[in-house]
Amino acid sequence: MKYAFIDYENIHSLDNINLKEYEKIYLFLGAQQQYISLSEKFNDLLNINLITIKNIAKNNLDFHLAYFLGKVDQEVDKQIGFEVISKDKGYQGICDYIQNQKCARKCKLISITLNNTEKNVPTVTENKSEKTEQEIEKYINEYQTFMSRTAIRNLPTTVEKLFKHICSQTSVQKLPQTTINIIVPQIIEQLSIKKLIVINKTKITYGVAGSEKLYTQYAAFLLKREKLKRPQTLSSLKNEIASKLNLRGNTAKINEILDLLKTNDMITYQDNTDNPKLVYKK
C-alpha cells in the first residue's frame, strides 16, 4: 500500500503518474494554479486530498508538503509506503530522514519525466526548460504591453479572471489547453515576482511597478534633451508621453506618469490654468 504526495506546482501535470496504484493521494497546488491537467479517465474512485496554497512565498508549497509528510507519518501504519512526486531534488533529504528513523517506513522521491524514463533526462529537461522559459517571457511581455495600455480599473480582479484574460490577450491562446494550464500559472507567478500584480488568496490588486518602469523610460528620454527642447505645456507633455510610451487613449496611465514626474521633482506647473506651462527642475 502506498500514499502519494504530489508537488503539482513543480510538475504541472498528472499525465505520467499511475494514480490508480495509490491508496491515498495528497495533491499540492500552488497559489496561482486554478486548474489540474488530467488527461486520463478513471473508472475507479481516486482518494485525492487537495491542498491549495493560499499565499505566494518562496518554498511555501515545499514547507506544506514537508509538514503533511511528517503529520501523516505519525498517523498511519508504518507498512504504508510514501512516494513524493516532484522534480525538486530537495525532497530527497526528508525522504531519507523518514526511512532512517527507528520506526522507519519506506519513503522515496519519484522524479517524473516527459517520457517517464531516465534516459537522456538531463539533456531533454534542460532544452525543454530553456525553451519554455523563453516562451513564458514572450507571453509576459505581450501581457505587460497590454497592461501598459489599459487603465487599472479595467484589469482583472481575481486569479481566475486573470487566467482567462491572459489567454484572450496574448498568443498563448494558440496553444493546446493542456499546455495553457501549465504555462499561464507560471506567467501569473512572474507577474507577481515583477510586482506588477499582488495576489491575496484569489484576489488581484495592481502595483505601481508598471508605471514606475514607464516613468524611468520616459525620464531617461527627457533628460537627454535640453530643457528648452522639451514639451513646454502640460498638453504637449501628455501627447509626447502617449506617443513615446505607446499609451494613446490610456489617460489613467499617462496621469500616473505625470504624477511620478512631479513626485520625483522632474517638473512643476508655472500657473493654474487648464493647460499650464511647465518648469523643469532637472
mmCIF file of N, CA and C in Angstrom, residues 132-218:
data_model
loop_
_atom_site.group_PDB
_atom_site.id
_atom_site.type_symbol
_atom_site.label_atom_id
_atom_site.label_comp_id
_atom_site.label_asym_id
_atom_site.label_seq_id
_atom_site.Cartn_x
_atom_site.Cartn_y
_atom_site.Cartn_z
ATOM 1 N N THR A 132 10.849 26.650 -22.735
ATOM 2 C CA THR A 132 9.653 27.075 -22.004
ATOM 3 C C THR A 132 9.848 28.446 -21.379
ATOM 4 N N GLU A 133 11.025 28.689 -20.794
ATOM 5 C CA GLU A 133 11.308 29.985 -20.177
ATOM 6 C C GLU A 133 11.242 31.108 -21.206
ATOM 7 N N GLN A 134 11.765 30.849 -22.407
ATOM 8 C CA GLN A 134 11.726 31.859 -23.466
ATOM 9 C C GLN A 134 10.286 32.149 -23.890
ATOM 10 N N GLU A 135 9.475 31.078 -23.992
ATOM 11 C CA GLU A 135 8.078 31.254 -24.375
ATOM 12 C C GLU A 135 7.317 32.040 -23.312
ATOM 13 N N ILE A 136 7.547 31.687 -22.053
ATOM 14 C CA ILE A 136 6.868 32.381 -20.958
ATOM 15 C C ILE A 136 7.230 33.861 -20.961
ATOM 16 N N GLU A 137 8.513 34.172 -21.187
ATOM 17 C CA GLU A 137 8.954 35.569 -21.226
ATOM 18 C C GLU A 137 8.260 36.323 -22.355
ATOM 19 N N LYS A 138 8.057 35.642 -23.481
ATOM 20 C CA LYS A 138 7.361 36.273 -24.609
ATOM 21 C C LYS A 138 5.917 36.613 -24.232
ATOM 22 N N TYR A 139 5.233 35.671 -23.595
ATOM 23 C CA TYR A 139 3.840 35.905 -23.201
ATOM 24 C C TYR A 139 3.738 36.989 -22.125
ATOM 25 N N ILE A 140 4.711 37.004 -21.213
ATOM 26 C CA ILE A 140 4.734 38.044 -20.173
ATOM 27 C C ILE A 140 4.865 39.417 -20.818
ATOM 28 N N ASN A 141 5.763 39.538 -21.789
ATOM 29 C CA ASN A 141 5.962 40.822 -22.475
ATOM 30 C C ASN A 141 4.692 41.252 -23.211
ATOM 31 N N GLU A 142 4.014 40.270 -23.816
ATOM 32 C CA GLU A 142 2.764 40.584 -24.518
ATOM 33 C C GLU A 142 1.719 41.129 -23.538
ATOM 34 N N TYR A 143 1.612 40.468 -22.392
ATOM 35 C CA TYR A 143 0.586 40.910 -21.435
ATOM 36 C C TYR A 143 0.980 42.222 -20.756
ATOM 37 N N GLN A 144 2.274 42.423 -20.519
ATOM 38 C CA GLN A 144 2.731 43.694 -19.952
ATOM 39 C C GLN A 144 2.404 44.849 -20.895
ATOM 40 N N THR A 145 2.581 44.620 -22.190
ATOM 41 C CA THR A 145 2.251 45.647 -23.177
ATOM 42 C C THR A 145 0.769 45.986 -23.107
ATOM 43 N N PHE A 146 -0.052 44.934 -22.999
ATOM 44 C CA PHE A 146 -1.496 45.160 -22.870
ATOM 45 C C PHE A 146 -1.817 45.936 -21.592
ATOM 46 N N MET A 147 -1.179 45.562 -20.478
ATOM 47 C CA MET A 147 -1.420 46.244 -19.201
ATOM 48 C C MET A 147 -1.055 47.720 -19.278
ATOM 49 N N SER A 148 0.034 48.016 -19.997
ATOM 50 C CA SER A 148 0.505 49.402 -20.066
ATOM 51 C C SER A 148 -0.485 50.299 -20.800
ATOM 52 N N ARG A 149 -1.353 49.695 -21.626
ATOM 53 C CA ARG A 149 -2.328 50.483 -22.394
ATOM 54 C C ARG A 149 -3.706 50.514 -21.723
ATOM 55 N N THR A 150 -3.833 49.824 -20.612
ATOM 56 C CA THR A 150 -5.148 49.627 -20.000
ATOM 57 C C THR A 150 -5.220 50.269 -18.623
ATOM 58 N N ALA A 151 -6.291 50.977 -18.357
ATOM 59 C CA ALA A 151 -6.496 51.553 -17.024
ATOM 60 C C ALA A 151 -6.641 50.427 -16.004
ATOM 61 N N ILE A 152 -6.111 50.635 -14.814
ATOM 62 C CA ILE A 152 -6.133 49.600 -13.782
ATOM 63 C C ILE A 152 -7.555 49.130 -13.491
ATOM 64 N N ARG A 153 -8.514 50.048 -13.524
ATOM 65 C CA ARG A 153 -9.903 49.674 -13.200
ATOM 66 C C ARG A 153 -10.484 48.674 -14.200
ATOM 67 N N ASN A 154 -9.866 48.548 -15.369
ATOM 68 C CA ASN A 154 -10.361 47.626 -16.395
ATOM 69 C C ASN A 154 -9.600 46.302 -16.422
ATOM 70 N N LEU A 155 -8.674 46.103 -15.484
ATOM 71 C CA LEU A 155 -7.909 44.857 -15.424
ATOM 72 C C LEU A 155 -8.599 43.855 -14.497
ATOM 73 N N PRO A 156 -8.339 42.549 -14.675
ATOM 74 C CA PRO A 156 -8.996 41.508 -13.866
ATOM 75 C C PRO A 156 -8.707 41.671 -12.377
ATOM 76 N N THR A 157 -9.680 41.284 -11.557
ATOM 77 C CA THR A 157 -9.542 41.444 -10.104
ATOM 78 C C THR A 157 -9.455 40.120 -9.349
ATOM 79 N N THR A 158 -9.531 38.990 -10.062
ATOM 80 C CA THR A 158 -9.350 37.681 -9.426
ATOM 81 C C THR A 158 -8.371 36.860 -10.248
ATOM 82 N N VAL A 159 -7.787 35.847 -9.633
ATOM 83 C CA VAL A 159 -6.825 34.986 -10.326
ATOM 84 C C VAL A 159 -7.503 34.273 -11.490
ATOM 85 N N GLU A 160 -8.727 33.813 -11.272
ATOM 86 C CA GLU A 160 -9.447 33.101 -12.329
ATOM 87 C C GLU A 160 -9.686 34.001 -13.542
ATOM 88 N N LYS A 161 -10.100 35.247 -13.288
ATOM 89 C CA LYS A 161 -10.333 36.191 -14.389
ATOM 90 C C LYS A 161 -9.025 36.558 -15.082
ATOM 91 N N LEU A 162 -7.947 36.680 -14.302
ATOM 92 C CA LEU A 162 -6.644 36.994 -14.890
ATOM 93 C C LEU A 162 -6.190 35.860 -15.796
ATOM 94 N N PHE A 163 -6.413 34.620 -15.355
ATOM 95 C CA PHE A 163 -6.075 33.444 -16.168
ATOM 96 C C PHE A 163 -6.751 33.555 -17.542
ATOM 97 N N LYS A 164 -8.048 33.813 -17.544
ATOM 98 C CA LYS A 164 -8.804 33.905 -18.797
ATOM 99 C C LYS A 164 -8.361 35.117 -19.617
ATOM 100 N N HIS A 165 -8.039 36.202 -18.924
ATOM 101 C CA HIS A 165 -7.636 37.440 -19.600
ATOM 102 C C HIS A 165 -6.313 37.248 -20.331
ATOM 103 N N ILE A 166 -5.365 36.584 -19.688
ATOM 104 C CA ILE A 166 -4.068 36.314 -20.323
ATOM 105 C C ILE A 166 -4.278 35.460 -21.568
ATOM 106 N N CYS A 167 -5.179 34.487 -21.471
ATOM 107 C CA CYS A 167 -5.466 33.622 -22.622
ATOM 108 C C CYS A 167 -6.032 34.420 -23.794
ATOM 109 N N SER A 168 -6.884 35.395 -23.494
ATOM 110 C CA SER A 168 -7.543 36.142 -24.568
ATOM 111 C C SER A 168 -6.684 37.268 -25.137
ATOM 112 N N GLN A 169 -5.720 37.773 -24.352
ATOM 113 C CA GLN A 169 -4.961 38.957 -24.761
ATOM 114 C C GLN A 169 -3.542 38.653 -25.236
ATOM 115 N N THR A 170 -3.129 37.393 -25.211
ATOM 116 C CA THR A 170 -1.784 37.022 -25.667
ATOM 117 C C THR A 170 -1.870 35.841 -26.630
ATOM 118 N N SER A 171 -0.765 35.547 -27.287
ATOM 119 C CA SER A 171 -0.733 34.439 -28.243
ATOM 120 C C SER A 171 -0.726 33.075 -27.570
ATOM 121 N N VAL A 172 -0.782 33.054 -26.229
ATOM 122 C CA VAL A 172 -0.884 31.773 -25.524
ATOM 123 C C VAL A 172 -2.170 31.051 -25.919
ATOM 124 N N GLN A 173 -3.153 31.809 -26.408
ATOM 125 C CA GLN A 173 -4.435 31.224 -26.807
ATOM 126 C C GLN A 173 -4.293 30.227 -27.955
ATOM 127 N N LYS A 174 -3.181 30.275 -28.673
ATOM 128 C CA LYS A 174 -2.960 29.364 -29.800
ATOM 129 C C LYS A 174 -2.481 27.983 -29.351
ATOM 130 N N LEU A 175 -2.136 27.853 -28.073
ATOM 131 C CA LEU A 175 -1.595 26.596 -27.558
ATOM 132 C C LEU A 175 -2.713 25.625 -27.205
ATOM 133 N N PRO A 176 -2.399 24.313 -27.115
ATOM 134 C CA PRO A 176 -3.387 23.344 -26.622
ATOM 135 C C PRO A 176 -3.775 23.668 -25.181
ATOM 136 N N GLN A 177 -4.991 23.300 -24.791
ATOM 137 C CA GLN A 177 -5.480 23.651 -23.460
ATOM 138 C C GLN A 177 -4.612 23.070 -22.353
ATOM 139 N N THR A 178 -4.094 21.848 -22.552
ATOM 140 C CA THR A 178 -3.245 21.248 -21.511
ATOM 141 C C THR A 178 -1.977 22.068 -21.304
ATOM 142 N N THR A 179 -1.426 22.616 -22.387
ATOM 143 C CA THR A 179 -0.232 23.459 -22.281
ATOM 144 C C THR A 179 -0.578 24.799 -21.639
ATOM 145 N N ILE A 180 -1.727 25.351 -21.994
ATOM 146 C CA ILE A 180 -2.183 26.608 -21.388
ATOM 147 C C ILE A 180 -2.285 26.467 -19.876
ATOM 148 N N ASN A 181 -2.821 25.333 -19.427
ATOM 149 C CA ASN A 181 -2.994 25.103 -17.989
ATOM 150 C C ASN A 181 -1.663 25.057 -17.244
ATOM 151 N N ILE A 182 -0.594 24.750 -17.964
ATOM 152 C CA ILE A 182 0.742 24.715 -17.362
ATOM 153 C C ILE A 182 1.413 26.087 -17.446
ATOM 154 N N ILE A 183 1.299 26.732 -18.615
ATOM 155 C CA ILE A 183 2.029 27.975 -18.883
ATOM 156 C C ILE A 183 1.447 29.180 -18.143
ATOM 157 N N VAL A 184 0.135 29.341 -18.162
ATOM 158 C CA VAL A 184 -0.477 30.561 -17.622
ATOM 159 C C VAL A 184 -0.211 30.755 -16.130
ATOM 160 N N PRO A 185 -0.306 29.700 -15.283
ATOM 161 C CA PRO A 185 0.054 29.916 -13.871
ATOM 162 C C PRO A 185 1.482 30.424 -13.686
ATOM 163 N N GLN A 186 2.392 29.998 -14.578
ATOM 164 C CA GLN A 186 3.775 30.479 -14.489
ATOM 165 C C GLN A 186 3.870 31.952 -14.906
ATOM 166 N N ILE A 187 3.057 32.353 -15.874
ATOM 167 C CA ILE A 187 3.012 33.763 -16.270
ATOM 168 C C ILE A 187 2.514 34.611 -15.099
ATOM 169 N N ILE A 188 1.460 34.136 -14.442
ATOM 170 C CA ILE A 188 0.904 34.861 -13.288
ATOM 171 C C ILE A 188 1.942 34.969 -12.180
ATOM 172 N N GLU A 189 2.672 33.877 -11.962
ATOM 173 C CA GLU A 189 3.713 33.894 -10.924
ATOM 174 C C GLU A 189 4.774 34.942 -11.235
ATOM 175 N N GLN A 190 5.187 35.029 -12.503
ATOM 176 C CA GLN A 190 6.208 36.004 -12.887
ATOM 177 C C GLN A 190 5.689 37.440 -12.784
ATOM 178 N N LEU A 191 4.424 37.650 -13.098
ATOM 179 C CA LEU A 191 3.837 38.984 -12.930
ATOM 180 C C LEU A 191 3.869 39.396 -11.466
ATOM 181 N N SER A 192 3.655 38.418 -10.585
ATOM 182 C CA SER A 192 3.715 38.690 -9.146
ATOM 183 C C SER A 192 5.144 38.984 -8.705
ATOM 184 N N ILE A 193 6.100 38.196 -9.195
ATOM 185 C CA ILE A 193 7.507 38.395 -8.841
ATOM 186 C C ILE A 193 7.988 39.775 -9.297
ATOM 187 N N LYS A 194 7.523 40.195 -10.484
ATOM 188 C CA LYS A 194 7.904 41.509 -11.011
ATOM 189 C C LYS A 194 7.148 42.654 -10.324
ATOM 190 N N LYS A 195 6.265 42.281 -9.372
ATOM 191 C CA LYS A 195 5.471 43.247 -8.598
ATOM 192 C C LYS A 195 4.498 44.036 -9.472
ATOM 193 N N LEU A 196 4.119 43.456 -10.609
ATOM 194 C CA LEU A 196 3.096 44.072 -11.441
ATOM 195 C C LEU A 196 1.712 43.774 -10.887
ATOM 196 N N ILE A 197 1.599 42.647 -10.167
ATOM 197 C CA ILE A 197 0.345 42.314 -9.502
ATOM 198 C C ILE A 197 0.642 41.876 -8.076
ATOM 199 N N VAL A 198 -0.369 41.979 -7.232
ATOM 200 C CA VAL A 198 -0.283 41.482 -5.858
ATOM 201 C C VAL A 198 -1.432 40.505 -5.669
ATOM 202 N N ILE A 199 -1.115 39.270 -5.258
ATOM 203 C CA ILE A 199 -2.135 38.240 -5.079
ATOM 204 C C ILE A 199 -2.387 38.031 -3.599
ATOM 205 N N ASN A 200 -3.645 38.156 -3.210
ATOM 206 C CA ASN A 200 -4.066 37.874 -1.836
ATOM 207 C C ASN A 200 -5.167 36.828 -1.907
ATOM 208 N N LYS A 201 -4.774 35.559 -1.667
ATOM 209 C CA LYS A 201 -5.679 34.416 -1.855
ATOM 210 C C LYS A 201 -6.103 34.379 -3.324
ATOM 211 N N THR A 202 -7.368 34.676 -3.631
ATOM 212 C CA THR A 202 -7.805 34.640 -5.036
ATOM 213 C C THR A 202 -7.955 36.035 -5.633
ATOM 214 N N LYS A 203 -7.713 37.076 -4.844
ATOM 215 C CA LYS A 203 -7.900 38.453 -5.298
ATOM 216 C C LYS A 203 -6.615 39.029 -5.892
ATOM 217 N N ILE A 204 -6.789 39.909 -6.863
ATOM 218 C CA ILE A 204 -5.658 40.558 -7.538
ATOM 219 C C ILE A 204 -5.751 42.068 -7.344
ATOM 220 N N THR A 205 -4.649 42.671 -6.947
ATOM 221 C CA THR A 205 -4.520 44.126 -6.998
ATOM 222 C C THR A 205 -3.267 44.438 -7.806
ATOM 223 N N TYR A 206 -3.136 45.683 -8.202
ATOM 224 C CA TYR A 206 -2.057 46.055 -9.108
ATOM 225 C C TYR A 206 -1.107 47.042 -8.457
ATOM 226 N N GLY A 207 0.192 46.721 -8.564
ATOM 227 C CA GLY A 207 1.220 47.594 -8.021
ATOM 228 C C GLY A 207 1.541 48.705 -8.990
ATOM 229 N N VAL A 208 2.477 49.542 -8.594
ATOM 230 C CA VAL A 208 2.868 50.676 -9.443
ATOM 231 C C VAL A 208 4.135 50.376 -10.230
ATOM 232 N N ALA A 209 4.615 49.126 -10.122
ATOM 233 C CA ALA A 209 5.882 48.802 -10.788
ATOM 234 C C ALA A 209 5.814 49.061 -12.284
ATOM 235 N N GLY A 210 4.616 48.791 -12.901
ATOM 236 C CA GLY A 210 4.481 49.014 -14.331
ATOM 237 C C GLY A 210 4.633 50.482 -14.676
ATOM 238 N N SER A 211 3.986 51.350 -13.898
ATOM 239 C CA SER A 211 4.085 52.793 -14.130
ATOM 240 C C SER A 211 5.493 53.294 -13.860
ATOM 241 N N GLU A 212 6.124 52.766 -12.822
ATOM 242 C CA GLU A 212 7.489 53.188 -12.494
ATOM 243 C C GLU A 212 8.458 52.843 -13.622
ATOM 244 N N LYS A 213 8.254 51.681 -14.215
ATOM 245 C CA LYS A 213 9.124 51.283 -15.325
ATOM 246 C C LYS A 213 8.944 52.239 -16.506
ATOM 247 N N LEU A 214 7.696 52.578 -16.807
ATOM 248 C CA LEU A 214 7.421 53.517 -17.894
ATOM 249 C C LEU A 214 7.960 54.904 -17.560
ATOM 250 N N TYR A 215 7.800 55.307 -16.298
ATOM 251 C CA TYR A 215 8.337 56.602 -15.862
ATOM 252 C C TYR A 215 9.850 56.652 -16.060
ATOM 253 N N THR A 216 10.542 55.605 -15.628
ATOM 254 C CA THR A 216 12.002 55.557 -15.759
ATOM 255 C C THR A 216 12.416 55.671 -17.218
ATOM 256 N N GLN A 217 11.667 54.982 -18.064
ATOM 257 C CA GLN A 217 11.954 55.013 -19.500
ATOM 258 C C GLN A 217 11.772 56.428 -20.057
ATOM 259 N N TYR A 218 10.667 57.073 -19.690
ATOM 260 C CA TYR A 218 10.407 58.409 -20.225
ATOM 261 C C TYR A 218 11.339 59.453 -19.611
#
